[in-house]
Amino acid sequence: MMVQPDLSVVIVSYNTVDLLPACVESVLAQEAASRQIIVIDNASADETVDILRHRCYRDLELIANRENVGFARACNQGLRRCRSDLVLFLNPDTVVQPGCFAAILDYMAAHPETGLAGTAILEPDMRPHPSVEYDYPGHHYVRDELDG
């Protein structure tokens, strides 16, 4: 059996105390060979940082910014801490379905020419959620429509 590559998961949070624990727990429940979880908190006014510290999540690295540096800069903070070749950016309202990481790792191992991949996004009732939408004057496209 082929050894799976490592996966680093970067989650940017801002006032997501009600969402982030479920996201982190779904990441921890994945049966990946190894993973690194990096949460960047953008100076939340709620108890996000306290909850993360109190729950003592294993394999979680917390960066608690003193000011909100914005989403893109926080993503870059997390990216600089990644120790793996594969990086998954997750929003804190994401709950990762069982087997997701295994599918990502298997796909990337089988397709080394691939530099960027994404996963299907599902609504809580399991309906597909469009991950890419384009709005132009008089036109609206959803990724599934573009894939033809």
Coordinates of C-alpha atoms in Angstrom, one line a residue:
M1 CA 0.0 0.0 0.0
M2 CA 1.3 3.5 -0.9
V3 CA 2.1 5.8 2.0
Q4 CA -0.3 8.8 2.0
P5 CA 1.3 12.2 2.0
D6 CA 0.8 14.6 4.9
L7 CA -1.9 17.2 4.8
S8 CA -1.9 20.6 6.5
V9 CA -5.3 22.2 7.3
V10 CA -5.5 26.0 7.6
I11 CA -8.6 27.5 9.2
V12 CA -9.1 31.3 9.5
S13 CA -11.5 32.2 12.3
Y14 CA -13.2 35.5 13.3
N15 CA -15.9 35.3 15.9
T16 CA -16.8 31.7 15.1
V17 CA -17.0 30.2 18.6
D18 CA -20.3 28.5 17.6
L19 CA -18.9 26.9 14.4
L20 CA -15.2 26.2 14.9
P21 CA -15.3 23.3 17.4
A22 CA -17.4 21.2 15.0
C23 CA -15.0 22.0 12.1
V24 CA -11.9 21.1 14.2
E25 CA -13.6 17.9 15.5
S26 CA -14.5 16.8 11.9
V27 CA -10.8 17.4 10.9
L28 CA -9.6 15.3 13.8
A29 CA -12.0 12.5 13.0
Q30 CA -10.4 12.1 9.5
E31 CA -8.3 8.9 9.1
A32 CA -5.4 10.5 7.3
A33 CA -1.9 9.3 7.6
S34 CA -0.9 12.4 9.4
R35 CA -2.2 15.9 9.5
Q36 CA -1.4 19.3 10.9
I37 CA -4.1 21.7 11.9
I38 CA -3.4 25.4 12.0
V39 CA -6.1 27.8 13.2
I40 CA -5.5 31.6 12.8
D41 CA -7.9 33.7 14.9
N42 CA -8.3 37.2 13.6
A43 CA -8.7 39.0 17.0
S44 CA -12.2 37.5 17.7
A45 CA -14.3 39.4 20.3
D46 CA -16.1 36.2 21.3
E47 CA -14.6 33.3 23.2
T48 CA -13.1 31.4 20.2
V49 CA -9.5 31.4 21.4
D50 CA -10.5 30.5 25.0
I51 CA -12.6 27.6 23.8
L52 CA -9.8 26.3 21.6
R53 CA -7.3 26.5 24.4
H54 CA -9.7 25.0 26.9
R55 CA -10.5 22.0 24.8
C56 CA -6.8 21.2 24.3
Y57 CA -7.3 19.8 20.8
R58 CA -4.4 17.5 19.9
D59 CA -2.5 18.4 16.8
L60 CA -3.8 22.0 16.7
E61 CA -1.5 25.0 16.3
L62 CA -3.3 28.2 17.3
I63 CA -2.2 31.6 16.1
A64 CA -4.1 34.3 18.0
N65 CA -3.7 37.6 16.2
R66 CA -4.0 40.7 18.3
E67 CA -5.7 42.5 15.5
N68 CA -7.8 41.4 12.5
V69 CA -5.3 41.2 9.7
G70 CA -7.9 40.1 7.1
F71 CA -8.6 36.8 5.6
A72 CA -5.9 36.6 2.9
R73 CA -3.1 37.7 5.2
A74 CA -4.3 35.2 7.9
C75 CA -4.3 32.4 5.2
N76 CA -0.7 33.4 4.4
Q77 CA 0.2 33.2 8.1
G78 CA -1.1 29.7 8.2
L79 CA 0.6 28.7 4.9
R80 CA 4.0 29.8 6.3
R81 CA 3.5 27.3 9.2
C82 CA 2.6 24.4 7.0
R83 CA 5.0 21.5 7.1
S84 CA 3.4 19.4 4.4
D85 CA 3.3 19.4 0.6
L86 CA -0.5 19.5 0.5
V87 CA -2.5 22.3 2.1
L88 CA -6.3 22.4 2.6
F89 CA -7.9 25.8 3.4
L90 CA -11.2 25.4 5.3
N91 CA -13.7 27.9 6.4
P92 CA -14.7 27.5 10.1
D93 CA -18.3 26.7 9.1
T94 CA -17.2 23.5 7.3
V95 CA -17.8 20.0 8.7
V96 CA -15.6 17.6 6.8
Q97 CA -17.4 14.4 5.8
P98 CA -15.8 11.0 6.7
G99 CA -13.3 9.8 4.1
C100 CA -12.8 13.3 2.6
F101 CA -9.1 13.5 3.5
A102 CA -8.4 10.0 2.2
A103 CA -10.0 10.9 -1.1
I104 CA -8.0 14.1 -1.4
L105 CA -4.7 12.3 -0.5
D106 CA -5.5 9.4 -2.9
Y107 CA -6.3 11.7 -5.7
M108 CA -3.3 13.9 -5.3
A109 CA -1.0 10.8 -5.1
A110 CA -2.5 9.4 -8.3
H111 CA -2.2 12.7 -10.1
P112 CA 1.1 14.3 -9.2
E113 CA 0.8 16.8 -12.1
T114 CA -2.2 18.4 -10.2
G115 CA -1.2 21.6 -8.4
L116 CA -4.7 22.6 -7.1
A117 CA -7.8 20.7 -6.3
G118 CA -11.1 21.4 -4.6
T119 CA -13.8 19.3 -3.0
A120 CA -17.5 19.2 -3.4
I121 CA -19.3 21.5 -1.0
L122 CA -22.6 20.3 0.4
E123 CA -25.4 22.0 2.2
P124 CA -26.4 20.6 5.6
D125 CA -29.2 18.6 3.8
M126 CA -26.5 17.2 1.5
R127 CA -27.6 19.2 -1.6
P128 CA -24.7 20.5 -3.7
H129 CA -23.6 24.0 -3.0
P130 CA -22.0 25.9 -5.9
S131 CA -18.4 26.5 -5.0
V132 CA -17.8 28.9 -7.8
E133 CA -20.2 31.5 -9.1
Y134 CA -19.7 34.3 -11.6
D135 CA -21.9 37.3 -12.0
Y136 CA -21.6 39.5 -15.0
P137 CA -24.2 42.1 -16.1
G138 CA -27.0 40.1 -17.5
H139 CA -25.4 36.7 -16.8
H140 CA -25.0 34.4 -13.9
Y141 CA -23.0 31.2 -14.1
V142 CA -22.5 28.5 -11.5
R143 CA -19.5 26.1 -11.7
D144 CA -21.7 23.1 -12.5
E145 CA -23.1 25.0 -15.5
L146 CA -19.6 25.8 -16.7
D147 CA -18.5 22.2 -16.4
G148 CA -21.1 21.3 -19.0

